[in-house]
mmCIF file of C-alpha atoms in Angstrom:
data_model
loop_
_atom_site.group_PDB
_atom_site.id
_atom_site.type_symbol
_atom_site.label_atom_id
_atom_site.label_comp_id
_atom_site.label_asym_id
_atom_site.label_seq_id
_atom_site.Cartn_x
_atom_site.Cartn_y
_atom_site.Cartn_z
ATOM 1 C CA UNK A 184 -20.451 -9.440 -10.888
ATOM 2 C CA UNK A 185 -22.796 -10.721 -13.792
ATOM 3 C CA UNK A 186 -23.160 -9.820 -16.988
ATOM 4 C CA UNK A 187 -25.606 -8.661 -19.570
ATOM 5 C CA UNK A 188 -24.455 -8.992 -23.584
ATOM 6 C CA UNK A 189 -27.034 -7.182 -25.666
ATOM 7 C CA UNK A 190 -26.313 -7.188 -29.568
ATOM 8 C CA UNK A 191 -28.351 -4.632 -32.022
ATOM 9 C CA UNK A 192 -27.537 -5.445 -35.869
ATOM 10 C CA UNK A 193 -27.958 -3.050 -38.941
ATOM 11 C CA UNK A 194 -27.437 -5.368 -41.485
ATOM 12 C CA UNK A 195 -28.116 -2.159 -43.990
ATOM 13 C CA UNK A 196 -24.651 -0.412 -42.442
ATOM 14 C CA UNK A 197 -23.114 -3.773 -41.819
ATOM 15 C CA UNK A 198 -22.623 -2.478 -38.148
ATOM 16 C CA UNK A 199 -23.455 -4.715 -35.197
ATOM 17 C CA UNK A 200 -23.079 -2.767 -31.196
ATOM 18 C CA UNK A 201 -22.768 -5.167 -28.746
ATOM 19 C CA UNK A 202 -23.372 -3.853 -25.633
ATOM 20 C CA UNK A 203 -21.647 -4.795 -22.183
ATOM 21 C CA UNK A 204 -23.325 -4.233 -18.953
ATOM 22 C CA UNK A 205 -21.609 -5.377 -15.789
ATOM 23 C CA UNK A 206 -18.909 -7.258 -15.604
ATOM 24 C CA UNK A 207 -16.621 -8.747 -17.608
ATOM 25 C CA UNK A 208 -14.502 -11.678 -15.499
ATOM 26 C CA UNK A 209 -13.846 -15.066 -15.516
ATOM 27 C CA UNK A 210 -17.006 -16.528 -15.024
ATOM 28 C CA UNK A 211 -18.336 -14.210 -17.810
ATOM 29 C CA UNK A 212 -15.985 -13.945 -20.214
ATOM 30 C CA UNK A 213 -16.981 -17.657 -21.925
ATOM 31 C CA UNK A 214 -20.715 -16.719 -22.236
ATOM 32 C CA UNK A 215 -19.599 -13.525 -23.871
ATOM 33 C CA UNK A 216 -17.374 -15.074 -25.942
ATOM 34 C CA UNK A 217 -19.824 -17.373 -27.567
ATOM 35 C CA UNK A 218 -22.300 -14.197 -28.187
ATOM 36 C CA UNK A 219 -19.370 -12.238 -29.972
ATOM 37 C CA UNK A 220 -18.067 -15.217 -32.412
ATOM 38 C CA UNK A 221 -22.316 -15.666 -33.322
ATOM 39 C CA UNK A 222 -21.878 -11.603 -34.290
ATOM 40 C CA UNK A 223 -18.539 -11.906 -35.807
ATOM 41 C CA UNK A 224 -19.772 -14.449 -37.940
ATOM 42 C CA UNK A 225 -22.201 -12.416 -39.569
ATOM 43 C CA UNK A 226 -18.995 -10.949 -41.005
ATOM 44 C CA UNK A 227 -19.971 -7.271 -40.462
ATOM 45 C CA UNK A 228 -17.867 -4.388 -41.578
ATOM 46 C CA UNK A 229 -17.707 -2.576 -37.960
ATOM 47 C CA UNK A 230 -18.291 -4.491 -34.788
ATOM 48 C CA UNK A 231 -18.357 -1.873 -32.105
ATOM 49 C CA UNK A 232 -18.317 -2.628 -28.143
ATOM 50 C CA UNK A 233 -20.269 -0.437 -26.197
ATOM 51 C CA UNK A 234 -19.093 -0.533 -22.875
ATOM 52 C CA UNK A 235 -20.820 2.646 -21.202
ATOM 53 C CA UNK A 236 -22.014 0.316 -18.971
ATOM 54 C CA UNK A 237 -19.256 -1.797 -18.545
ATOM 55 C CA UNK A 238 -18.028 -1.756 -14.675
ATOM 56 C CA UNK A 239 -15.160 -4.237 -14.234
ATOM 57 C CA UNK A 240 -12.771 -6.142 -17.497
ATOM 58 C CA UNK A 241 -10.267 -8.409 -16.499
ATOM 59 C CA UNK A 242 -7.564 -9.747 -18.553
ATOM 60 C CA UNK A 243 -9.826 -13.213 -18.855
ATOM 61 C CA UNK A 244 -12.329 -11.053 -20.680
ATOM 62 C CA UNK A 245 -9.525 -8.703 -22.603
ATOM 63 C CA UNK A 246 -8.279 -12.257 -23.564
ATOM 64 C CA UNK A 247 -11.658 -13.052 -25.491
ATOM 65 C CA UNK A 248 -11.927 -9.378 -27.218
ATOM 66 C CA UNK A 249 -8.041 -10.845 -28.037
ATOM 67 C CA UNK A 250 -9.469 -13.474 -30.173
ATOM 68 C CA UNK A 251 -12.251 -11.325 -31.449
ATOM 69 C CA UNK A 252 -10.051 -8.756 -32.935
ATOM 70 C CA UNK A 253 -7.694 -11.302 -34.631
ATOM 71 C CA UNK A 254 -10.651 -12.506 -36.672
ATOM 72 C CA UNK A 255 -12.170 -9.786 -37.205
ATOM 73 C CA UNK A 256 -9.167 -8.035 -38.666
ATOM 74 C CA UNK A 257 -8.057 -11.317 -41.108
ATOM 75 C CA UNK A 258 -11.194 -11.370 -42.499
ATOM 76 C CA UNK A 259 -10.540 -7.655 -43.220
ATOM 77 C CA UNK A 260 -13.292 -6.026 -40.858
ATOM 78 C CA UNK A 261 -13.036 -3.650 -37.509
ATOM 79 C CA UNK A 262 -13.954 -3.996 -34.012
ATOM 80 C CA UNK A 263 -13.869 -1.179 -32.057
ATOM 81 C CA UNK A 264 -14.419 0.047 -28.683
ATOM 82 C CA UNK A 265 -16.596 2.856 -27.192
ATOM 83 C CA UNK A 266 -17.559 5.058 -23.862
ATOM 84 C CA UNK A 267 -14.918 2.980 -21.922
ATOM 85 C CA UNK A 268 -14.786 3.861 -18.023
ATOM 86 C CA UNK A 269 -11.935 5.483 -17.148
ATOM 87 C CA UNK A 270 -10.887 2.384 -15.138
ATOM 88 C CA UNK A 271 -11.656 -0.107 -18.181
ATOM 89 C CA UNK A 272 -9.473 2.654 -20.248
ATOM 90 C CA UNK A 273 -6.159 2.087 -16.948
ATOM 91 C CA UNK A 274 -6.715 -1.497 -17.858
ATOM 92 C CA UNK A 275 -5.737 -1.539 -21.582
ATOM 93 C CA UNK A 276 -3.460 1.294 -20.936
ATOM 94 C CA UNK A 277 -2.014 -0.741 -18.279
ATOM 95 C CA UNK A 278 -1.175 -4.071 -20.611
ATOM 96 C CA UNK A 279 -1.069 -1.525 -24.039
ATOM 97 C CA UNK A 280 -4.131 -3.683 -25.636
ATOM 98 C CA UNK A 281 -4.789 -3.723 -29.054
ATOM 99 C CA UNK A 282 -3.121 -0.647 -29.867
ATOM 100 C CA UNK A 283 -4.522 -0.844 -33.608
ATOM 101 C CA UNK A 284 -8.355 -0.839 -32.126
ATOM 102 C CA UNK A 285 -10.277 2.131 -33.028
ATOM 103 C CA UNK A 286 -12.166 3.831 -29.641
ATOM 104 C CA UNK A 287 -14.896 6.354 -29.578
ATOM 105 C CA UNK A 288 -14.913 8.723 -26.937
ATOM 106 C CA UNK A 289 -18.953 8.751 -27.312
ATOM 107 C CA UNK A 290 -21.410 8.377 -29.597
ATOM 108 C CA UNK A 291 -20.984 11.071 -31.907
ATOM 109 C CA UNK A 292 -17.374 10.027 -32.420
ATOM 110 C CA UNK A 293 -18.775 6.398 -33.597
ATOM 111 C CA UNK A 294 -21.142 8.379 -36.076
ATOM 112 C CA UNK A 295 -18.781 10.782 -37.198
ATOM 113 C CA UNK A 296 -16.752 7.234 -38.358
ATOM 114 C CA UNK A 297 -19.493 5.316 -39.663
ATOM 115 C CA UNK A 298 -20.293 8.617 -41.968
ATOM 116 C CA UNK A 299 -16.413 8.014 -43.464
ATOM 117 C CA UNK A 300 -16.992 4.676 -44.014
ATOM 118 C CA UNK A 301 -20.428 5.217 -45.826
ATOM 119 C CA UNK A 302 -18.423 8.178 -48.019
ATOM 120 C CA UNK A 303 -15.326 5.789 -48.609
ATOM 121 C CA UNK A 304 -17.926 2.782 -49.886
ATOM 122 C CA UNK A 305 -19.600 5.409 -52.150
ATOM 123 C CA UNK A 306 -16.820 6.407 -53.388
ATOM 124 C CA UNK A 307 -15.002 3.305 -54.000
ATOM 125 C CA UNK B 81 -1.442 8.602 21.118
ATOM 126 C CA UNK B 82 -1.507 12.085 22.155
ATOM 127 C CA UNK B 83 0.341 13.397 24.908
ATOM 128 C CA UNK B 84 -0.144 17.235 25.844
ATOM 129 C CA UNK B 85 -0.347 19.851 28.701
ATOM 130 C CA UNK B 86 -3.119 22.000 29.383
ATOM 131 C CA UNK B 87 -2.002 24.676 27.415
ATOM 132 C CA UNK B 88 -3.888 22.934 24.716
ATOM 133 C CA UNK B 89 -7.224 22.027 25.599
ATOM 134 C CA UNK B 90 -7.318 25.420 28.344
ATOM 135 C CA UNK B 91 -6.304 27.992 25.048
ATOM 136 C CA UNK B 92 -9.123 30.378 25.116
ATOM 137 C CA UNK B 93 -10.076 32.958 22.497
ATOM 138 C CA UNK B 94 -11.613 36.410 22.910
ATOM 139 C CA UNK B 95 -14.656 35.310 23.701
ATOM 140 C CA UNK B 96 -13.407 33.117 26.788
ATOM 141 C CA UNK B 97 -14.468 30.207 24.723
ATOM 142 C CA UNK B 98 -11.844 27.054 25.230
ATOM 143 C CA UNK B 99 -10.438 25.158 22.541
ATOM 144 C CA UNK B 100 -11.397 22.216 24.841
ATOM 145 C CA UNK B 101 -10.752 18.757 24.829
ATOM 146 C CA UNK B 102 -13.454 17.352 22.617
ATOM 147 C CA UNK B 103 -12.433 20.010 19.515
ATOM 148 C CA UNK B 104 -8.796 19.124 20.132
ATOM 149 C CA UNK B 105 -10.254 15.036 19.758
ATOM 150 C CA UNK B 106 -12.301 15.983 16.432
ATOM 151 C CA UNK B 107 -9.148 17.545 15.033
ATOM 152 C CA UNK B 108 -7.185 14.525 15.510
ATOM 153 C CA UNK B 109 -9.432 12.236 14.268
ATOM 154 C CA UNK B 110 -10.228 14.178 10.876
ATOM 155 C CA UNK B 111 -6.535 14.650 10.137
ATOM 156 C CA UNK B 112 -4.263 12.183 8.420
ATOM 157 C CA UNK B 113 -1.970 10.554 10.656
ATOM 158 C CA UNK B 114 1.009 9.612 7.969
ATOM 159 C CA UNK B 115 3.342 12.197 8.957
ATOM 160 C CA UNK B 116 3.112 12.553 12.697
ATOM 161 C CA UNK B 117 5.643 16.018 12.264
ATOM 162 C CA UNK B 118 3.248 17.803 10.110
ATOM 163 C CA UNK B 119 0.009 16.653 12.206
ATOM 164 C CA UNK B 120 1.728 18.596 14.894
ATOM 165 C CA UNK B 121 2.036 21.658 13.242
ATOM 166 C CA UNK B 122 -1.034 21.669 12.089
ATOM 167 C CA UNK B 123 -2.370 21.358 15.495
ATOM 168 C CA UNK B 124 -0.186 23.958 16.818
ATOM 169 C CA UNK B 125 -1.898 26.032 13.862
ATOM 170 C CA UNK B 126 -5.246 25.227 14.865
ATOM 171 C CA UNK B 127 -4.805 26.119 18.394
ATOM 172 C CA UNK B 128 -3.215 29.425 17.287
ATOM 173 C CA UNK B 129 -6.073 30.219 14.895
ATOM 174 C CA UNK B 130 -8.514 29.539 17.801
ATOM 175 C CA UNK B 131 -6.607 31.971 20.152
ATOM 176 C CA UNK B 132 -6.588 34.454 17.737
ATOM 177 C CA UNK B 133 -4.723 37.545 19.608
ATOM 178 C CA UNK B 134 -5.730 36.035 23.529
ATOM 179 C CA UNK B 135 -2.551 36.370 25.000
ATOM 180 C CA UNK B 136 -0.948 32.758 25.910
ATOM 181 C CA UNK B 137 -1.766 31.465 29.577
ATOM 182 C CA UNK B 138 0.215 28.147 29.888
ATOM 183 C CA UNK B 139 2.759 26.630 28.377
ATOM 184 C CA UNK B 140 1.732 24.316 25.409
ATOM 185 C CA UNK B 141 3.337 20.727 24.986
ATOM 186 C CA UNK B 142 2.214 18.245 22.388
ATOM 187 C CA UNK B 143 3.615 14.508 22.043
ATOM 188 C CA UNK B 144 2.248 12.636 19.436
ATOM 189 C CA UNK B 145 3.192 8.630 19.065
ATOM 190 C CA UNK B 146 1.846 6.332 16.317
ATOM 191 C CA UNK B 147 1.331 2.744 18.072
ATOM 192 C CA UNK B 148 0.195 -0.376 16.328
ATOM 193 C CA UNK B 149 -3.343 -1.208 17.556
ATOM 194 C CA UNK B 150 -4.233 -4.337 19.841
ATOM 195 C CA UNK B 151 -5.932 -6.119 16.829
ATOM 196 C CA UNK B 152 -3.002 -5.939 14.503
ATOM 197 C CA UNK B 153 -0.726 -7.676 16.681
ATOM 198 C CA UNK B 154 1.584 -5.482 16.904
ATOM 199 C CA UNK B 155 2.135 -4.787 13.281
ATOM 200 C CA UNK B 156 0.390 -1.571 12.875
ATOM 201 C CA UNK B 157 -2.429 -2.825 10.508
ATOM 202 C CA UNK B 158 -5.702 -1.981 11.938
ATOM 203 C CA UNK B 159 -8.239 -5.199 10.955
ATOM 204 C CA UNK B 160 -7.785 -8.245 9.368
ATOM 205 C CA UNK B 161 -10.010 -9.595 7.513
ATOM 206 C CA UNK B 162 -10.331 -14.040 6.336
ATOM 207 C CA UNK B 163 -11.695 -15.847 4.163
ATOM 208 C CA UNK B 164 -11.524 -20.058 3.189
ATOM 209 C CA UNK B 165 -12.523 -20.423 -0.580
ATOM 210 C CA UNK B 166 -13.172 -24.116 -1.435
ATOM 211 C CA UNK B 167 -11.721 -24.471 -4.993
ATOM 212 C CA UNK B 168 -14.202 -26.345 -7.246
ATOM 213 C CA UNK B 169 -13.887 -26.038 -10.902
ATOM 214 C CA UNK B 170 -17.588 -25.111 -11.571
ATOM 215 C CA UNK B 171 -18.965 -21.762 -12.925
ATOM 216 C CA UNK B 172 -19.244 -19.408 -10.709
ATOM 217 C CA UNK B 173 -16.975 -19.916 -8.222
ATOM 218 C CA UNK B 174 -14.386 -17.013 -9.360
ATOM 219 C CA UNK B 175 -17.783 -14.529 -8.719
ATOM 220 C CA UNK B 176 -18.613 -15.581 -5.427
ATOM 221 C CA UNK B 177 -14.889 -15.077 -4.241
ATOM 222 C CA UNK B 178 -14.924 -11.416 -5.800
ATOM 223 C CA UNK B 179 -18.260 -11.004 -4.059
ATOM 224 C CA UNK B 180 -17.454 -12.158 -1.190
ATOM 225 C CA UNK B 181 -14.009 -9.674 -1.085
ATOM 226 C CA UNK B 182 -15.877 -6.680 -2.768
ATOM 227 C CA UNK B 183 -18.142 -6.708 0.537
ATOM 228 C CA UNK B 184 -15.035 -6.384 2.753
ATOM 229 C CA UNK B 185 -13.463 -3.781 0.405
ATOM 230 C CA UNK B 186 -16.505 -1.929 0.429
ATOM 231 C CA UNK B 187 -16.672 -2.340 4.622
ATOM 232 C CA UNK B 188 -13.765 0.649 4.395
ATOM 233 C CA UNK B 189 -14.314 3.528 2.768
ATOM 234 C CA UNK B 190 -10.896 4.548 2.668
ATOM 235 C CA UNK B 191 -10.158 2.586 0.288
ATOM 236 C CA UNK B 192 -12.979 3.261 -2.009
ATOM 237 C CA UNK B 193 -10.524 4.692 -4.777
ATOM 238 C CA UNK B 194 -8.634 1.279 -5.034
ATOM 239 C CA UNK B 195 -11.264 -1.049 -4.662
ATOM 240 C CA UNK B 196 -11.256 -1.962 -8.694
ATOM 241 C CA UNK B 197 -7.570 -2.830 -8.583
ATOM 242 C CA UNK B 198 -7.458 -4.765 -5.948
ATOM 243 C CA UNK B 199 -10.624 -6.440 -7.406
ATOM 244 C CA UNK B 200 -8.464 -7.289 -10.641
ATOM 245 C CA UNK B 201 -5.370 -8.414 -8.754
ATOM 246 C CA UNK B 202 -7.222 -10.527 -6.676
ATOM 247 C CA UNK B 203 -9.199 -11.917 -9.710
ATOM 248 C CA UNK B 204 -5.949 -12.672 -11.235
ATOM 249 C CA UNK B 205 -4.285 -14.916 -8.549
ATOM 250 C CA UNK B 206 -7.291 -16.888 -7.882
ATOM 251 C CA UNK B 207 -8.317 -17.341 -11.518
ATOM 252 C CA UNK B 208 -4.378 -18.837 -11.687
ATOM 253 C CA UNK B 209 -4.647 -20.917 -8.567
ATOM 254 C CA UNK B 210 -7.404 -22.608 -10.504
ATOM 255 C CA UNK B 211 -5.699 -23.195 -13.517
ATOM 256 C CA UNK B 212 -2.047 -24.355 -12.515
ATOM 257 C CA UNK B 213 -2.250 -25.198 -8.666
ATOM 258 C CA UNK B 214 -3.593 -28.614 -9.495
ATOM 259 C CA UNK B 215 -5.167 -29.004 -6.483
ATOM 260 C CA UNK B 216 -6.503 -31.659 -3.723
ATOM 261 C CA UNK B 217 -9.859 -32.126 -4.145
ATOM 262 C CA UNK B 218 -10.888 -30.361 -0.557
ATOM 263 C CA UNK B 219 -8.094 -27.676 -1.286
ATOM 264 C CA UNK B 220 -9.087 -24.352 -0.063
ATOM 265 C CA UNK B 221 -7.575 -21.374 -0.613
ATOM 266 C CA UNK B 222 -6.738 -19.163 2.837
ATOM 267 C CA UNK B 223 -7.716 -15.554 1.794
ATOM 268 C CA UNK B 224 -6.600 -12.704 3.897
ATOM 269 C CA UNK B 225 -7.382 -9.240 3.467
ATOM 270 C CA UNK B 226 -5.339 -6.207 6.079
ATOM 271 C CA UNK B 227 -5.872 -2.924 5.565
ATOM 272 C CA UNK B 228 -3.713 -0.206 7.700
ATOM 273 C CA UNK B 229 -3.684 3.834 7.864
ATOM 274 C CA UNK B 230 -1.870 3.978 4.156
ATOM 275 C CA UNK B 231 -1.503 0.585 2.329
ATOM 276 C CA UNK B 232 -3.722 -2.364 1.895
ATOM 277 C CA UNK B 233 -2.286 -6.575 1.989
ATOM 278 C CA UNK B 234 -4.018 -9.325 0.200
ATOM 279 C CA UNK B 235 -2.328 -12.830 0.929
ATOM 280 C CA UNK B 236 -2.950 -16.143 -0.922
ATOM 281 C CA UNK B 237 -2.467 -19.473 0.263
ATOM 282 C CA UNK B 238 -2.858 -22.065 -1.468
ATOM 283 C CA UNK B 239 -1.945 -26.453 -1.130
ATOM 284 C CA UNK B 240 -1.348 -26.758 -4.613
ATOM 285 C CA UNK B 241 1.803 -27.738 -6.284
ATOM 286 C CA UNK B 242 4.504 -25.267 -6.186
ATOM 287 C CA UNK B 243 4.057 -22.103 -8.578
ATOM 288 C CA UNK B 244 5.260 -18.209 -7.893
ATOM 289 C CA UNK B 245 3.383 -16.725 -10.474
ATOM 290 C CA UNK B 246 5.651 -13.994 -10.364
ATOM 291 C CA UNK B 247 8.089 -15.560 -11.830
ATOM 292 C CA UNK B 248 6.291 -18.813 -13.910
ATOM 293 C CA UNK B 249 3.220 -17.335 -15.288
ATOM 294 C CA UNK B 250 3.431 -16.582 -19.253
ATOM 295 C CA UNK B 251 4.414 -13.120 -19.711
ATOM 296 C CA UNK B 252 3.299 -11.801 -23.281
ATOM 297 C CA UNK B 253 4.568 -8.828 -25.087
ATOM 298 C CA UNK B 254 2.672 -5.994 -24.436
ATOM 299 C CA UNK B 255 1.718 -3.453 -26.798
ATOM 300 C CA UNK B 256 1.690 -5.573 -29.807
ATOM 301 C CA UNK B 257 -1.676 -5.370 -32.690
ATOM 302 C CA UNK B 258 -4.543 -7.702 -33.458
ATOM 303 C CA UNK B 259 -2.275 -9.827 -35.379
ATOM 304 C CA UNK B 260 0.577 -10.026 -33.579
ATOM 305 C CA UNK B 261 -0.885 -9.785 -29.841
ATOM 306 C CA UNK B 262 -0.456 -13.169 -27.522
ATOM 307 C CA UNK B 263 -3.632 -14.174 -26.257
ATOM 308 C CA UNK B 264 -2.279 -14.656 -23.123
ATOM 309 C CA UNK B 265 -0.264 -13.855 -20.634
ATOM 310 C CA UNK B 266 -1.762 -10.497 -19.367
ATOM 311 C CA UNK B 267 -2.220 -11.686 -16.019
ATOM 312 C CA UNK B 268 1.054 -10.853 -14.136
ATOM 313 C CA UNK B 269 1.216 -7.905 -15.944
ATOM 314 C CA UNK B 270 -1.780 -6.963 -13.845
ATOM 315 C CA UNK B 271 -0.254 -7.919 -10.730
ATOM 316 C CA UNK B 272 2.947 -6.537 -11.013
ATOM 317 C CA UNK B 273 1.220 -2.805 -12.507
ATOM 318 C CA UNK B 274 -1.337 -2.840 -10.115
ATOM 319 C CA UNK B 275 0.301 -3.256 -6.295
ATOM 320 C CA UNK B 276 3.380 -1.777 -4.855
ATOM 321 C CA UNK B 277 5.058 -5.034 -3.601
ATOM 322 C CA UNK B 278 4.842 -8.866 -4.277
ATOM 323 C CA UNK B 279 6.175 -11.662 -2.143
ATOM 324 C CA UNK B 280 6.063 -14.876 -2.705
ATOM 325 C CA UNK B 281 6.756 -18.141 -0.126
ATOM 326 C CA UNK B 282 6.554 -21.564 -0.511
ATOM 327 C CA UNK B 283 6.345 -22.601 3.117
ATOM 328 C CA UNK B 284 4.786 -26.371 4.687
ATOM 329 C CA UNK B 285 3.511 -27.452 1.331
ATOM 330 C CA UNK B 286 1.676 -24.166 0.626
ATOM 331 C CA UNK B 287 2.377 -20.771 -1.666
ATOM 332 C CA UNK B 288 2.002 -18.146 -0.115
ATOM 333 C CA UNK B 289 1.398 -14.922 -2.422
ATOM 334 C CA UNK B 290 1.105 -11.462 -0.596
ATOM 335 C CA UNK B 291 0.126 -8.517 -2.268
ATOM 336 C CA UNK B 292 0.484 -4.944 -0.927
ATOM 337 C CA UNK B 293 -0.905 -1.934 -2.304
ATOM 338 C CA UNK B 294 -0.912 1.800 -0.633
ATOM 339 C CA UNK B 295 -3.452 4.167 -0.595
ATOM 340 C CA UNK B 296 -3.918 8.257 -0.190
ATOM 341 C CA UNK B 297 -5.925 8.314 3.098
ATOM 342 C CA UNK B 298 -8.694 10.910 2.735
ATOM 343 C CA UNK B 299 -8.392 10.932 -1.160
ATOM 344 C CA UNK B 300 -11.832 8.651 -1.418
ATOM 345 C CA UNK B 301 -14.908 9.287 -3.894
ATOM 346 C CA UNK B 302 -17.960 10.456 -1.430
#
């Protein structure tokens, strides 16, 4: 029931994937926390969590991705979600979480996005 | 408890082959046992399907009785399973509890398919008895896990002050976005989505939170 935060930054796409592997719960949720305010700071268009490995969220650790998305969205970024479990997915369907967060089915949904966003900066 | 006549176990096919005691015992133990009406048929099918077109040679009686099992005490749940969780606010502790009740969840494969809920549920009350029970310093929380032939019973008791989380916990709004949404609050939410029945006591200075949740037996993930 640990868990394993690991954070890959493309400072050229402003995207930062921050990877969950295990378990998010009470004992892990404050570690994790203090990992995603250090990449929210950066103050990155798109934060995206990758939780394809992601076994177990509680509503301690739903609490933190809360906060997250609150300042991420007043500073006028995204966070986002991807390759949820089908049980993490019962879980926010269960208490209706953050039903303005964008979620990738996979991958190729996430790149398909970050291609719009690159389009709508070049065009802007 | 099955009662029957040897018409059963003494049906034999074409090839003089019995359906015998010991495949009449292997089809009782593979079948469900929630509907004690339809078990019967289906044995009654089973013995026909063995028989095939061998005439009948004795009469065939079948009485079938659901009985709560010595263990249970009477209430039909077949183990019980404790546990005494010192509360100490340290890291940590909230793990080793869900370790320690993931290893008796995992002890019965039935209930393979609701392990993660009752993980979450149980997660939930203990992470709350931490928070609001202000408890004794040697307060331990009395864990109980039951699981019978089609539902599952976690019970919490605690010494702290008196709290139902059903009814005290902070309830957000669900459904609300980034800017709107209570950090809080989730919790019961869980609890009340997740099980089929809550009941809460306050009885000698403790509260006493029971949690039951059914399960589909033979619907589990191989």
């Amino acid at each position: 029931m640990d868990l394993t935060t690991k954070v890959d930054v493309d400072e050229g796409k402003s995207l930062a994937r921050v990877s969950l592997i295990g378990a998010l719960n009470t004992d892990t949720a404050p570690g994790f926390e203090t990992r995603l305010r250090e990449v929210v700071a950066k103050g990155l268009q798109l934060t995206v969590l990758d939780m394809k490995d992601l076994d177990y969220i509680s509503s301690a650790g739903l609490r933190v991705i809360f906060k997250a998305a609150k300042e991420v969205k007043s500073a006028g970024h995204r966070l986002a979600a991807a390759n949820r479990k089908p049980h993490i997915d019962k879980v926010f369907e269960i208490l209706k979480a953050l039903p303005d967060m964008a979620v990738f089915a996979n991958d190729e949904e996430m790149d398909d996005y970050l291609d719009s966003m690159q389009e709508q900066v070049k065009g802007s | 408890m099955a009662i029957y006549t040897d018409g059963i176990d003494e049906a034999f096919n074409a090839h003089g082959e019995q359906f015998g005691i010991e495949r009449f015992n292997r089809f009782l133990a593979a079948s469900p046992h929630s509907n004690l009406a339809e078990l019967g048929t289906r044995a009654y099918q089973a013995i026909d399907q063995h028989a095939g077109d061998t005439p009948q040679s004795d009469d065939i009686t079948l009485m079938l009785m659901a009985l709560p099992t010595a263990a249970a005490g009477g209430n039909g749940w077949e183990q019980r399973e404790e546990h005494s969780v010192s509360l100490r606010d340290e890291p940590g502790v909230v793990s080793e509890f869900l370790r320690w009740l993931k290893s008796r969840l995992a002890a019965h494969s039935e209930i393979a398919d609701i392990e993660a809920e009752l993980l979450l549920v149980a997660e939930e009350v203990f992470t709350n008895i931490l928070k609001y029970g202000n408890m004794p310093a040697d307060g331990k929380v009395e864990v109980s896990l039951r699981v019978s032939d089609r539902e599952t019973e976690l019970c919490f008791s605690d010494p702290g002050k008196a709290f139902d989380p059903l009814k005290e916990s902070q309830q957000s709004t669900l459904g609300l976005d980034s800017e709107s949404a209570a950090i809080g609050g989730l919790g019961v939410h869980l609890l009340t989505a997740l099980t089929d029945r809550q009941e809460y006591q306050r009885r000698d200075g403790r509260n006493i939170l029971r949690l039951c949740k059914s399960y589909k037996p033979g619907s589990n993930k191989e």
